[in-house]
mmCIF file of C-alpha atoms in Angstrom:
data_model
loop_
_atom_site.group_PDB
_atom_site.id
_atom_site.type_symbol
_atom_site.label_atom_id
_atom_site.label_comp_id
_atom_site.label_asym_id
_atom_site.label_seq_id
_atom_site.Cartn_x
_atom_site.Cartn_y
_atom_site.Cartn_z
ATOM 1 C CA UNK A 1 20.209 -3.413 38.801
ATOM 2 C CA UNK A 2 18.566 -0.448 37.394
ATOM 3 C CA UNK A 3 21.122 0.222 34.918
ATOM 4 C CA UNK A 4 20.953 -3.138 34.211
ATOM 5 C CA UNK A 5 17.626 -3.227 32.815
ATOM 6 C CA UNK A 6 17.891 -0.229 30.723
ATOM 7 C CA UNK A 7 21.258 -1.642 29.249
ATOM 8 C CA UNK A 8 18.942 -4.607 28.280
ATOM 9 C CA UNK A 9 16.265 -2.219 26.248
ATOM 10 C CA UNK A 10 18.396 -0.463 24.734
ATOM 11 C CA UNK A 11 20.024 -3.797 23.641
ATOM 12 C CA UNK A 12 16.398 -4.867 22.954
ATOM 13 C CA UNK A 13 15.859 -1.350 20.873
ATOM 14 C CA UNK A 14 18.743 -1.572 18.777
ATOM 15 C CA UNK A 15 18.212 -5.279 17.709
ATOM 16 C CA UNK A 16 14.607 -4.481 17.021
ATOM 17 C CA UNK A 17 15.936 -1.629 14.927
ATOM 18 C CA UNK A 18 17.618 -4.239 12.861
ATOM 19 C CA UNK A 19 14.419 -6.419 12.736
ATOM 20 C CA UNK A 20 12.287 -3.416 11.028
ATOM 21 C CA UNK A 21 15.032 -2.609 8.632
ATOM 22 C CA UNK A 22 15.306 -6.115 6.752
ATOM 23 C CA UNK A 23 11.321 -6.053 7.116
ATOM 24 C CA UNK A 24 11.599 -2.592 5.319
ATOM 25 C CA UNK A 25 13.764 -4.158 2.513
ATOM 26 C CA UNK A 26 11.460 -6.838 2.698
ATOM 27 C CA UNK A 27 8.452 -4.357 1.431
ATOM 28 C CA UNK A 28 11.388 -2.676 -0.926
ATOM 29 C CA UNK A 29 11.579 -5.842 -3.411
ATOM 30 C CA UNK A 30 7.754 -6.249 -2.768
ATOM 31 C CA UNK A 31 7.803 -3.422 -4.537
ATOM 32 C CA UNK A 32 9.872 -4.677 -7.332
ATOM 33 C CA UNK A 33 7.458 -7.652 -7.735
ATOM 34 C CA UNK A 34 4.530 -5.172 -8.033
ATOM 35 C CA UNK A 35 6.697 -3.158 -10.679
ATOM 36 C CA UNK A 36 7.575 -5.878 -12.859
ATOM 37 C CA UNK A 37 3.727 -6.886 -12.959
ATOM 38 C CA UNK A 38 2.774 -3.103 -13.671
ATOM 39 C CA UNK A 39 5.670 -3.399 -16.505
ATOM 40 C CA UNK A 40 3.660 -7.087 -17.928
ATOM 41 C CA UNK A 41 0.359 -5.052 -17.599
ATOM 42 C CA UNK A 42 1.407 -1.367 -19.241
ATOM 43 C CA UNK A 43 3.114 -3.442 -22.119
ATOM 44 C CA UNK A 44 0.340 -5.684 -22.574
ATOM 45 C CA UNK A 45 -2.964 -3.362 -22.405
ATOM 46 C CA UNK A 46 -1.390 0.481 -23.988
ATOM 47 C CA UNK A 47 0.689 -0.301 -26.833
ATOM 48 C CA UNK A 48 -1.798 -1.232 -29.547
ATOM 49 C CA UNK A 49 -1.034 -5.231 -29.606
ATOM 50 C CA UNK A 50 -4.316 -6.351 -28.569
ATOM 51 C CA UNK A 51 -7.340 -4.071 -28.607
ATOM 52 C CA UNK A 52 -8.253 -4.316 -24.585
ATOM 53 C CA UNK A 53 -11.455 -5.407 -23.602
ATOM 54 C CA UNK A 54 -10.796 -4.624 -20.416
ATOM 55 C CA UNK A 55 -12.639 -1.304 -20.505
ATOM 56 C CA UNK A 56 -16.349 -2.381 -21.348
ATOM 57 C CA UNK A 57 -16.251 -4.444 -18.019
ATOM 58 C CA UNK A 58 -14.927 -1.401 -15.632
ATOM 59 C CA UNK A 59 -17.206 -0.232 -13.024
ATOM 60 C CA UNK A 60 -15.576 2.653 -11.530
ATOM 61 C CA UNK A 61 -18.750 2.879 -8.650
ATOM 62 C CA UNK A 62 -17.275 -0.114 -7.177
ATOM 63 C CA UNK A 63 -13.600 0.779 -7.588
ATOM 64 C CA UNK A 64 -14.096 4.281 -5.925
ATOM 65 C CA UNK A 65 -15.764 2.193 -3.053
ATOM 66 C CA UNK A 66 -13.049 -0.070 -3.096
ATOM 67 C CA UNK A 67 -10.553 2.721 -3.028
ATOM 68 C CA UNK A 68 -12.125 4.601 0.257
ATOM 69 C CA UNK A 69 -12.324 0.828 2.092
ATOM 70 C CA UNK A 70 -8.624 0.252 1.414
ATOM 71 C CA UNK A 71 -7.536 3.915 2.748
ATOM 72 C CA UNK A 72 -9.930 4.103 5.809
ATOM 73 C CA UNK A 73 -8.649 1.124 6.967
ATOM 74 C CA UNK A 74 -5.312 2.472 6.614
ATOM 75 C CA UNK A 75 -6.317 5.074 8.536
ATOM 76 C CA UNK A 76 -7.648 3.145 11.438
ATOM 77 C CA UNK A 77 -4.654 0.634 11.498
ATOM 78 C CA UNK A 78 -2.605 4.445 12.175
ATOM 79 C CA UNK A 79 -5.285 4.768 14.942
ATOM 80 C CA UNK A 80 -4.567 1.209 16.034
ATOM 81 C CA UNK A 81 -0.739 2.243 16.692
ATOM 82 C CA UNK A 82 -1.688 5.376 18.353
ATOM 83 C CA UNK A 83 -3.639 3.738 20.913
ATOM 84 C CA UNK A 84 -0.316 0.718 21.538
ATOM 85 C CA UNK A 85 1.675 3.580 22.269
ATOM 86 C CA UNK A 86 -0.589 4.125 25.159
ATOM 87 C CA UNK A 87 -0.516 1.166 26.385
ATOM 88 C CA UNK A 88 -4.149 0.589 25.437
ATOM 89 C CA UNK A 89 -4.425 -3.081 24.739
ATOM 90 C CA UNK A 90 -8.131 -2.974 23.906
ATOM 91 C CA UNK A 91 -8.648 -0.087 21.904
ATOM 92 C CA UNK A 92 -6.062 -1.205 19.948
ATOM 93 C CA UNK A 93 -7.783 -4.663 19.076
ATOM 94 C CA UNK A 94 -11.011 -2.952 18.593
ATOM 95 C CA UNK A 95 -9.559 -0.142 16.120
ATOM 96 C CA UNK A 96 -7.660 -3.478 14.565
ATOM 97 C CA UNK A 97 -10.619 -5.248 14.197
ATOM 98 C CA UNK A 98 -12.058 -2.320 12.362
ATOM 99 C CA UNK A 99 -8.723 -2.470 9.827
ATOM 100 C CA UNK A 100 -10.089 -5.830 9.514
ATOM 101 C CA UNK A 101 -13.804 -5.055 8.680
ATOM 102 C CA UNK A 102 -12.832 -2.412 6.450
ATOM 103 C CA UNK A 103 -9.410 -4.428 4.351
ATOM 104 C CA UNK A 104 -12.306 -7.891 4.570
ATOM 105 C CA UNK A 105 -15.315 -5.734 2.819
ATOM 106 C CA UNK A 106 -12.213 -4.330 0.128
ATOM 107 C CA UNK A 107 -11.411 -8.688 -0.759
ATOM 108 C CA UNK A 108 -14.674 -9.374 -0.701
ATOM 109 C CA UNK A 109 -15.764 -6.513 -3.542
ATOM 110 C CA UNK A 110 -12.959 -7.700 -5.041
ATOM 111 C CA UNK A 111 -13.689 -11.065 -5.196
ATOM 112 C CA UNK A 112 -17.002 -10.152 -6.138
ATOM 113 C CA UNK A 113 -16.168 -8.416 -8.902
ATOM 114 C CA UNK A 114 -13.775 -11.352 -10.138
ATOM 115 C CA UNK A 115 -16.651 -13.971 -10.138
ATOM 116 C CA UNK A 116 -18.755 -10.807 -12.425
ATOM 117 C CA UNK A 117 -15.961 -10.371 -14.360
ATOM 118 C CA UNK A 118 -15.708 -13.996 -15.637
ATOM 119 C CA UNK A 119 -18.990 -14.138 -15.301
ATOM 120 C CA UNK A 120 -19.171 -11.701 -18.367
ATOM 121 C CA UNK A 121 -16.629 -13.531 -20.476
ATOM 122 C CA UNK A 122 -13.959 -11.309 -19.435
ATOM 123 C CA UNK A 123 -11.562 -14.633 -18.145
ATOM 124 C CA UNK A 124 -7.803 -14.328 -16.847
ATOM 125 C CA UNK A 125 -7.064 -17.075 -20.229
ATOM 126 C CA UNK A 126 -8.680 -15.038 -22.437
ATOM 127 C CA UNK A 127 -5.407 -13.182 -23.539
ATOM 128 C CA UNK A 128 -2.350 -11.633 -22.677
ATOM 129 C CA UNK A 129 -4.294 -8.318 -21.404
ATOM 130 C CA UNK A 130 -6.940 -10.160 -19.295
ATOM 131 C CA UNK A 131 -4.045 -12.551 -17.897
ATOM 132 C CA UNK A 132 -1.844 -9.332 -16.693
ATOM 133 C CA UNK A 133 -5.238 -7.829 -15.323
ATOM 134 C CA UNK A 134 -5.570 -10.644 -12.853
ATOM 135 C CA UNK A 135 -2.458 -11.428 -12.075
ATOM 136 C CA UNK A 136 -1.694 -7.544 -10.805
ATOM 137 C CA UNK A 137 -4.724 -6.980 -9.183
ATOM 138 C CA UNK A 138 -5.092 -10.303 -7.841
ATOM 139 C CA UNK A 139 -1.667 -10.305 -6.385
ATOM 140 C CA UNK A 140 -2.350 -6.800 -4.769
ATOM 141 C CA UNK A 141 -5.476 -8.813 -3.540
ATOM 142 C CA UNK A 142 -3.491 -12.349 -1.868
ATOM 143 C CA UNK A 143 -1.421 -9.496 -0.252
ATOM 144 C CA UNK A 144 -4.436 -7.769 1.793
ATOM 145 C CA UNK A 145 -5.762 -11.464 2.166
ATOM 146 C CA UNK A 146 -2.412 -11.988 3.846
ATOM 147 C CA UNK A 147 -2.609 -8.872 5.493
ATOM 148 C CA UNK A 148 -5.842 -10.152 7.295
ATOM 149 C CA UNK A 149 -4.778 -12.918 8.378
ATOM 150 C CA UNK A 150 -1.526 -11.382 9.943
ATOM 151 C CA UNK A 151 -4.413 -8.532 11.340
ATOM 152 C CA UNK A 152 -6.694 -11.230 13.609
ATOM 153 C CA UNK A 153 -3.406 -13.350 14.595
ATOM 154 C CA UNK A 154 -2.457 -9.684 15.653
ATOM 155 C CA UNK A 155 -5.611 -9.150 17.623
ATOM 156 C CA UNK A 156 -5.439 -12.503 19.323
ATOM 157 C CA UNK A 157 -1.399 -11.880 20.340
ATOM 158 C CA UNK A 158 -1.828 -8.541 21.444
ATOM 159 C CA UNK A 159 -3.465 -9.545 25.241
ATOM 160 C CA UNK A 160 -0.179 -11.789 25.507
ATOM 161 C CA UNK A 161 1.945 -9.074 24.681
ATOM 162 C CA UNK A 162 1.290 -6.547 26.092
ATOM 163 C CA UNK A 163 3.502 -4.045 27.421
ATOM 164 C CA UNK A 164 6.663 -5.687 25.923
ATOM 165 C CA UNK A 165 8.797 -4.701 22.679
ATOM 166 C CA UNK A 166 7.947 -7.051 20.979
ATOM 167 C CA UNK A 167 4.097 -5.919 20.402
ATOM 168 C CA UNK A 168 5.635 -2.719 19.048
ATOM 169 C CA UNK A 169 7.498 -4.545 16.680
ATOM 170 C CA UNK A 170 5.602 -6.632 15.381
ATOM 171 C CA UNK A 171 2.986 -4.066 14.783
ATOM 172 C CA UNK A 172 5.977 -1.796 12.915
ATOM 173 C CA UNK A 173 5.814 -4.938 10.797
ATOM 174 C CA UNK A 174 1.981 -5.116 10.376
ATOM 175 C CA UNK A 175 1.849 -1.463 9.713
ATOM 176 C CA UNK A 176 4.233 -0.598 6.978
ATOM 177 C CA UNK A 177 2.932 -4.119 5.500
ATOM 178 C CA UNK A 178 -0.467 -2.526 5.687
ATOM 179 C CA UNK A 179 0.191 1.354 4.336
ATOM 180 C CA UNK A 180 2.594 -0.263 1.604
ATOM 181 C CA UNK A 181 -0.633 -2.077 0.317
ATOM 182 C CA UNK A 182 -2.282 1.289 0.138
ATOM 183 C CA UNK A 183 0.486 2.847 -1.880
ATOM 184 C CA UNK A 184 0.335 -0.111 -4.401
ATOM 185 C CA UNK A 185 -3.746 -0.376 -4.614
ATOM 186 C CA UNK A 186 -3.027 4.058 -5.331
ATOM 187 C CA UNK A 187 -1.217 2.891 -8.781
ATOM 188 C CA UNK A 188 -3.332 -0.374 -9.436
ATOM 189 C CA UNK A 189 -6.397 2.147 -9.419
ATOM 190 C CA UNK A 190 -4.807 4.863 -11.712
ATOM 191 C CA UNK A 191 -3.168 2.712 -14.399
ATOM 192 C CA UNK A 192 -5.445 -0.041 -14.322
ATOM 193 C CA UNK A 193 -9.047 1.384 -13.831
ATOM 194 C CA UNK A 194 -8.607 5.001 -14.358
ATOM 195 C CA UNK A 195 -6.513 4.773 -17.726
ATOM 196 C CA UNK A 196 -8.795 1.478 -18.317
ATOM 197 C CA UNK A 197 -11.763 2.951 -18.441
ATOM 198 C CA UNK A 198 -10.933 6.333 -20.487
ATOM 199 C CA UNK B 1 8.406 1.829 32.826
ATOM 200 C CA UNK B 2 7.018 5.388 32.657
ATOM 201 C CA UNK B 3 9.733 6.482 30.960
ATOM 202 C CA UNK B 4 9.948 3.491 28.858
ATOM 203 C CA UNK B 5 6.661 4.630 27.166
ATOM 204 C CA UNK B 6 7.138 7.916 26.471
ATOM 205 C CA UNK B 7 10.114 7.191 24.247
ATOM 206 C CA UNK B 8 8.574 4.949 22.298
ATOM 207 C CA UNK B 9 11.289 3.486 19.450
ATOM 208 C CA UNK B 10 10.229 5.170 16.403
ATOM 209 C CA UNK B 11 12.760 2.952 14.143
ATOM 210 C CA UNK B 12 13.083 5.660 11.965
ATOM 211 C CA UNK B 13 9.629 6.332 11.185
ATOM 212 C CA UNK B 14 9.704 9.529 13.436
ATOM 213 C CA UNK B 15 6.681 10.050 15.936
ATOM 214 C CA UNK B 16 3.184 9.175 15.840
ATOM 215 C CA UNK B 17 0.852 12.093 15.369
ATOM 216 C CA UNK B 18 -2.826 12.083 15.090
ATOM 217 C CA UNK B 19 -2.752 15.359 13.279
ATOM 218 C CA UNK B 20 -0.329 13.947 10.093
ATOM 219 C CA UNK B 21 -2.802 11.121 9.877
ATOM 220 C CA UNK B 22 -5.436 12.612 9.509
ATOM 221 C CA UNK B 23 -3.873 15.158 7.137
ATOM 222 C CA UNK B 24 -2.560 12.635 4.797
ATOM 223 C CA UNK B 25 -5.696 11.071 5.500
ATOM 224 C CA UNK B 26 -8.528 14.082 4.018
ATOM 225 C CA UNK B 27 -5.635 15.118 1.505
ATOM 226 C CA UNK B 28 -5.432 11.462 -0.185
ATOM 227 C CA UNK B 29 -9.581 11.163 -0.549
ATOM 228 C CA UNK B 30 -9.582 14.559 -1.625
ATOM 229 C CA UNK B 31 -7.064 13.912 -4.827
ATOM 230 C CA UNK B 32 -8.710 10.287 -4.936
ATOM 231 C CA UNK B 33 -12.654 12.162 -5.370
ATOM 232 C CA UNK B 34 -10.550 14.707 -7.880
ATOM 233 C CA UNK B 35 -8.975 11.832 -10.326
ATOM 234 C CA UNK B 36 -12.331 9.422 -10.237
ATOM 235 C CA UNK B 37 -14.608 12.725 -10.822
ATOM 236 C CA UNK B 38 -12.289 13.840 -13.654
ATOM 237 C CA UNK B 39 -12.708 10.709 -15.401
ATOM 238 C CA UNK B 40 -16.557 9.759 -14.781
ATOM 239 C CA UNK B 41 -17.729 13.486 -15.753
ATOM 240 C CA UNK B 42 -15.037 13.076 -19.299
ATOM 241 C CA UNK B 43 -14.974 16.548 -19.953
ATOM 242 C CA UNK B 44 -11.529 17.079 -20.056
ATOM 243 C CA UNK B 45 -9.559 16.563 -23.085
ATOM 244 C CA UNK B 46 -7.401 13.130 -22.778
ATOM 245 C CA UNK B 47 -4.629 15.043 -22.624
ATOM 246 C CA UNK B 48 -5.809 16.678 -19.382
ATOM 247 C CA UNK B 49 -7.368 13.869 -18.063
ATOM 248 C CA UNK B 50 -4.136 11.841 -18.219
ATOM 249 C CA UNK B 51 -2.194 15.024 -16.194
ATOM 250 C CA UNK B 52 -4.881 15.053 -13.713
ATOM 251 C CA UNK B 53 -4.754 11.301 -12.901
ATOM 252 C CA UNK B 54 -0.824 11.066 -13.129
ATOM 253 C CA UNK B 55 -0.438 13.955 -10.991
ATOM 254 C CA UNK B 56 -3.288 12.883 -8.359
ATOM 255 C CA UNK B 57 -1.518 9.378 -8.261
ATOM 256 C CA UNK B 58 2.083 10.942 -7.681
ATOM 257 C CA UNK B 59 0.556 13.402 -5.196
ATOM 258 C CA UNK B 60 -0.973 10.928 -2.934
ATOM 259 C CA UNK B 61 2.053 8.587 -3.218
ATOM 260 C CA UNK B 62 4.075 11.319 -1.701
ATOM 261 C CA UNK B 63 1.329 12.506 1.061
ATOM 262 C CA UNK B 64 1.184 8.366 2.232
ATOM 263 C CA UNK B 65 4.842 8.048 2.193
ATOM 264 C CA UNK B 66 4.982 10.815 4.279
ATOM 265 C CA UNK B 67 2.413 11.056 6.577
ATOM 266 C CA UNK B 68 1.534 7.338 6.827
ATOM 267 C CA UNK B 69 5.157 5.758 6.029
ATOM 268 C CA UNK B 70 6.381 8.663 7.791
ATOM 269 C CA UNK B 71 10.097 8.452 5.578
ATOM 270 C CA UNK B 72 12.259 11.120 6.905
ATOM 271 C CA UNK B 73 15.664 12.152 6.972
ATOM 272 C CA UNK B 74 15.799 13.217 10.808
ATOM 273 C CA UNK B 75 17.754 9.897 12.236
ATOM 274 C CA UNK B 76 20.021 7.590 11.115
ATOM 275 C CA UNK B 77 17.639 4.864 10.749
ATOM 276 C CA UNK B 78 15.220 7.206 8.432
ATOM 277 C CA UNK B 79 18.506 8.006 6.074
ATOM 278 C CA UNK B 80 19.385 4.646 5.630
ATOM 279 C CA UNK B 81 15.577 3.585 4.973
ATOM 280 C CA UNK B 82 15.123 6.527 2.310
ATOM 281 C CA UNK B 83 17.796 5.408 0.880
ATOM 282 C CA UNK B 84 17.194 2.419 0.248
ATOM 283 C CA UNK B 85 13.516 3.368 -0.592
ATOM 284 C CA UNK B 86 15.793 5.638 -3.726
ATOM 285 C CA UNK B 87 17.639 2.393 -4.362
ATOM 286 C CA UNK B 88 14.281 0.553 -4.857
ATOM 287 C CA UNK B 89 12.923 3.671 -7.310
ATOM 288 C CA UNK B 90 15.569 3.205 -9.712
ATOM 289 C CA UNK B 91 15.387 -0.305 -9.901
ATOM 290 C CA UNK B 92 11.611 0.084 -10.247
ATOM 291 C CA UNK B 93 12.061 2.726 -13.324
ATOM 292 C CA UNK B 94 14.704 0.935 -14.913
ATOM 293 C CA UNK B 95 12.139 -2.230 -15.142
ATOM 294 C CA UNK B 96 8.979 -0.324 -16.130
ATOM 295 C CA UNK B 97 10.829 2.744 -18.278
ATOM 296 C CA UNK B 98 13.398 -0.144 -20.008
ATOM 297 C CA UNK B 99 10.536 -2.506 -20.803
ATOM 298 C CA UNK B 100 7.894 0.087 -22.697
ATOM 299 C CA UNK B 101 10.769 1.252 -24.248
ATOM 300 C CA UNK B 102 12.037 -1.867 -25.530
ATOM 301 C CA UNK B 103 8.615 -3.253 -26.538
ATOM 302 C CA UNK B 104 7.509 -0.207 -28.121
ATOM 303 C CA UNK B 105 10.871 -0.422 -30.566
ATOM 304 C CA UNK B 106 9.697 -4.143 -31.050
ATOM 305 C CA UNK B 107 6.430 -3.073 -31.749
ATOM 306 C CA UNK B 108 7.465 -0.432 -34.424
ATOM 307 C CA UNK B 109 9.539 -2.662 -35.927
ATOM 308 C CA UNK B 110 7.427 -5.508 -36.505
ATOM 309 C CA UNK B 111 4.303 -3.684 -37.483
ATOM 310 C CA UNK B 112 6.287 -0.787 -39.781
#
């Protein structure tokens, strides 16, 4: 009977396995969506078609903040996973909730600065330039707002779940979901603000 | 059951460690501080303030995918993952690279 059971996680381990991978090559052409887009962007803003007026309308206050929100909350979503390992159902949802706090205050800015943005003349159909500008960073944006969604079902779940594989799984999923929109939001600040702004 | 969760599955992404977190963690606001500081103080020349920001950006890119991502080559799974992480890469400089270059040659040739 014994044997039995461990046959049946280790049947459960290497199926999961599986699972993570496509999820992993999921994230991989992710990334290929988020490359072409950098591509539009670089072609559109650096090589002398339009002169960018992108750079009068940069606040780089507000994307530093933005920056430290994003990676803190990376940083307690790697917290969050530390604490399932242990079997520690509710520090787990309270560190989550904090991912959420911290990725919610990062759309918010965001949106924020959006609204200021147009606000200022500065629209997505203004031309090609302004049009890449939202359509990167506001795609890097509908991803984190995905991302929080997938965090509070997560919070809600976890109670049910506890204890079994399938928690662990599905916050392997959450998590490289969650540090791969870190990575991204590293490039969308260096080529968009950074080089923006000089 | 005891057993079951101290061998947590890792699927590849080796084990959890407090320590590498926070590592990857100070090291990434650390280069993050250095590339926003370079360019809000402008004392640089553009030339340096493009290497700082470039290398800051790959730096940290490399620090997340390792200490966060936690890509390694220790088990089968992690191999297989990195590689296809490599596959991705080339596909992603073949799209950027290819279309600056082409659009810079259209550029040229429609302006010169």
């Amino acid at each position: 009977m014994h044997n039995e059971v461990t046959v049946m996680d280790e049947h459960h381990h290497d199926n999961d396995a599986t699972d993570v991978f496509g999820f992993w090559l999921y994230i991989m052409t992710d990334c290929i969506l988020f490359g072409s887009l950098f591509a539009t962007f670089l072609v559109l803003n650096y090589q002398g078609m339009l002169p960018s007026t992108l750079k009068s309308h940069i606040n780089l206050r507000v994307v530093l903040l933005e920056t430290f929100l994003l990676l803190a909350s990376n940083f307690t979503y790697c917290l969050a996973m530390l604490d399932l390992y242990k079997q520690k159902i509710f520090r787990t949802q309270v560190w989550l909730g904090m991912t959420f706090l911290l990725g919610g205050s990062f759309v918010f800015i965001e949106v924020r600065e959006f609204i200021q943005l147009a606000a200022e003349g500065f629209r997505w159909d203004l031309n090609g330039s302004a049009s890449s500008f939202f359509t990167l960073v506001g795609t890097h944006g509908l991803h984190v707002s995905c991302g929080l969604l997938w965090i509070l079902v997560m919070i809600l779940q976890l109670p049910k779940l506890k204890g079994s594989h399938i928690a662990n799984r599905r916050m392997t999923y959450l998590g490289l979901f969650w540090n791969f929109l870190d990575i991204v939001w590293i490039f969308v600040f260096t080529i968009v603000y950074l080089l923006g702004a000089m | 059951m005891t057993d079951h969760s101290l061998h947590q599955p890792d699927y590849g992404t080796g084990q959890k460690k407090l320590g590498i977190y926070l590592l990857g963690f100070v090291a990434c606001s650390i280069l993050t501080l250095l590339a926003f500081w370079v360019v809000m103080a402008d004392t640089l020349t553009h030339g340096q303030i493009f290497a700082v920001i470039y290398g800051s950006a790959c730096l940290q890119f490399v620090i997340q995918l390792v200490c966060f991502l936690r890509l390694n080559t220790l088990t089968p799974q992690g191999r297989t993952n990195v590689m296809s992480f490599v596959f991705t890469l080339v596909i992603l400089v073949t799209i950027i690279a290819g279309s600056l270059w082409i659009m810079r040659n259209m550029n040229y040739n429609m302006m010169h």
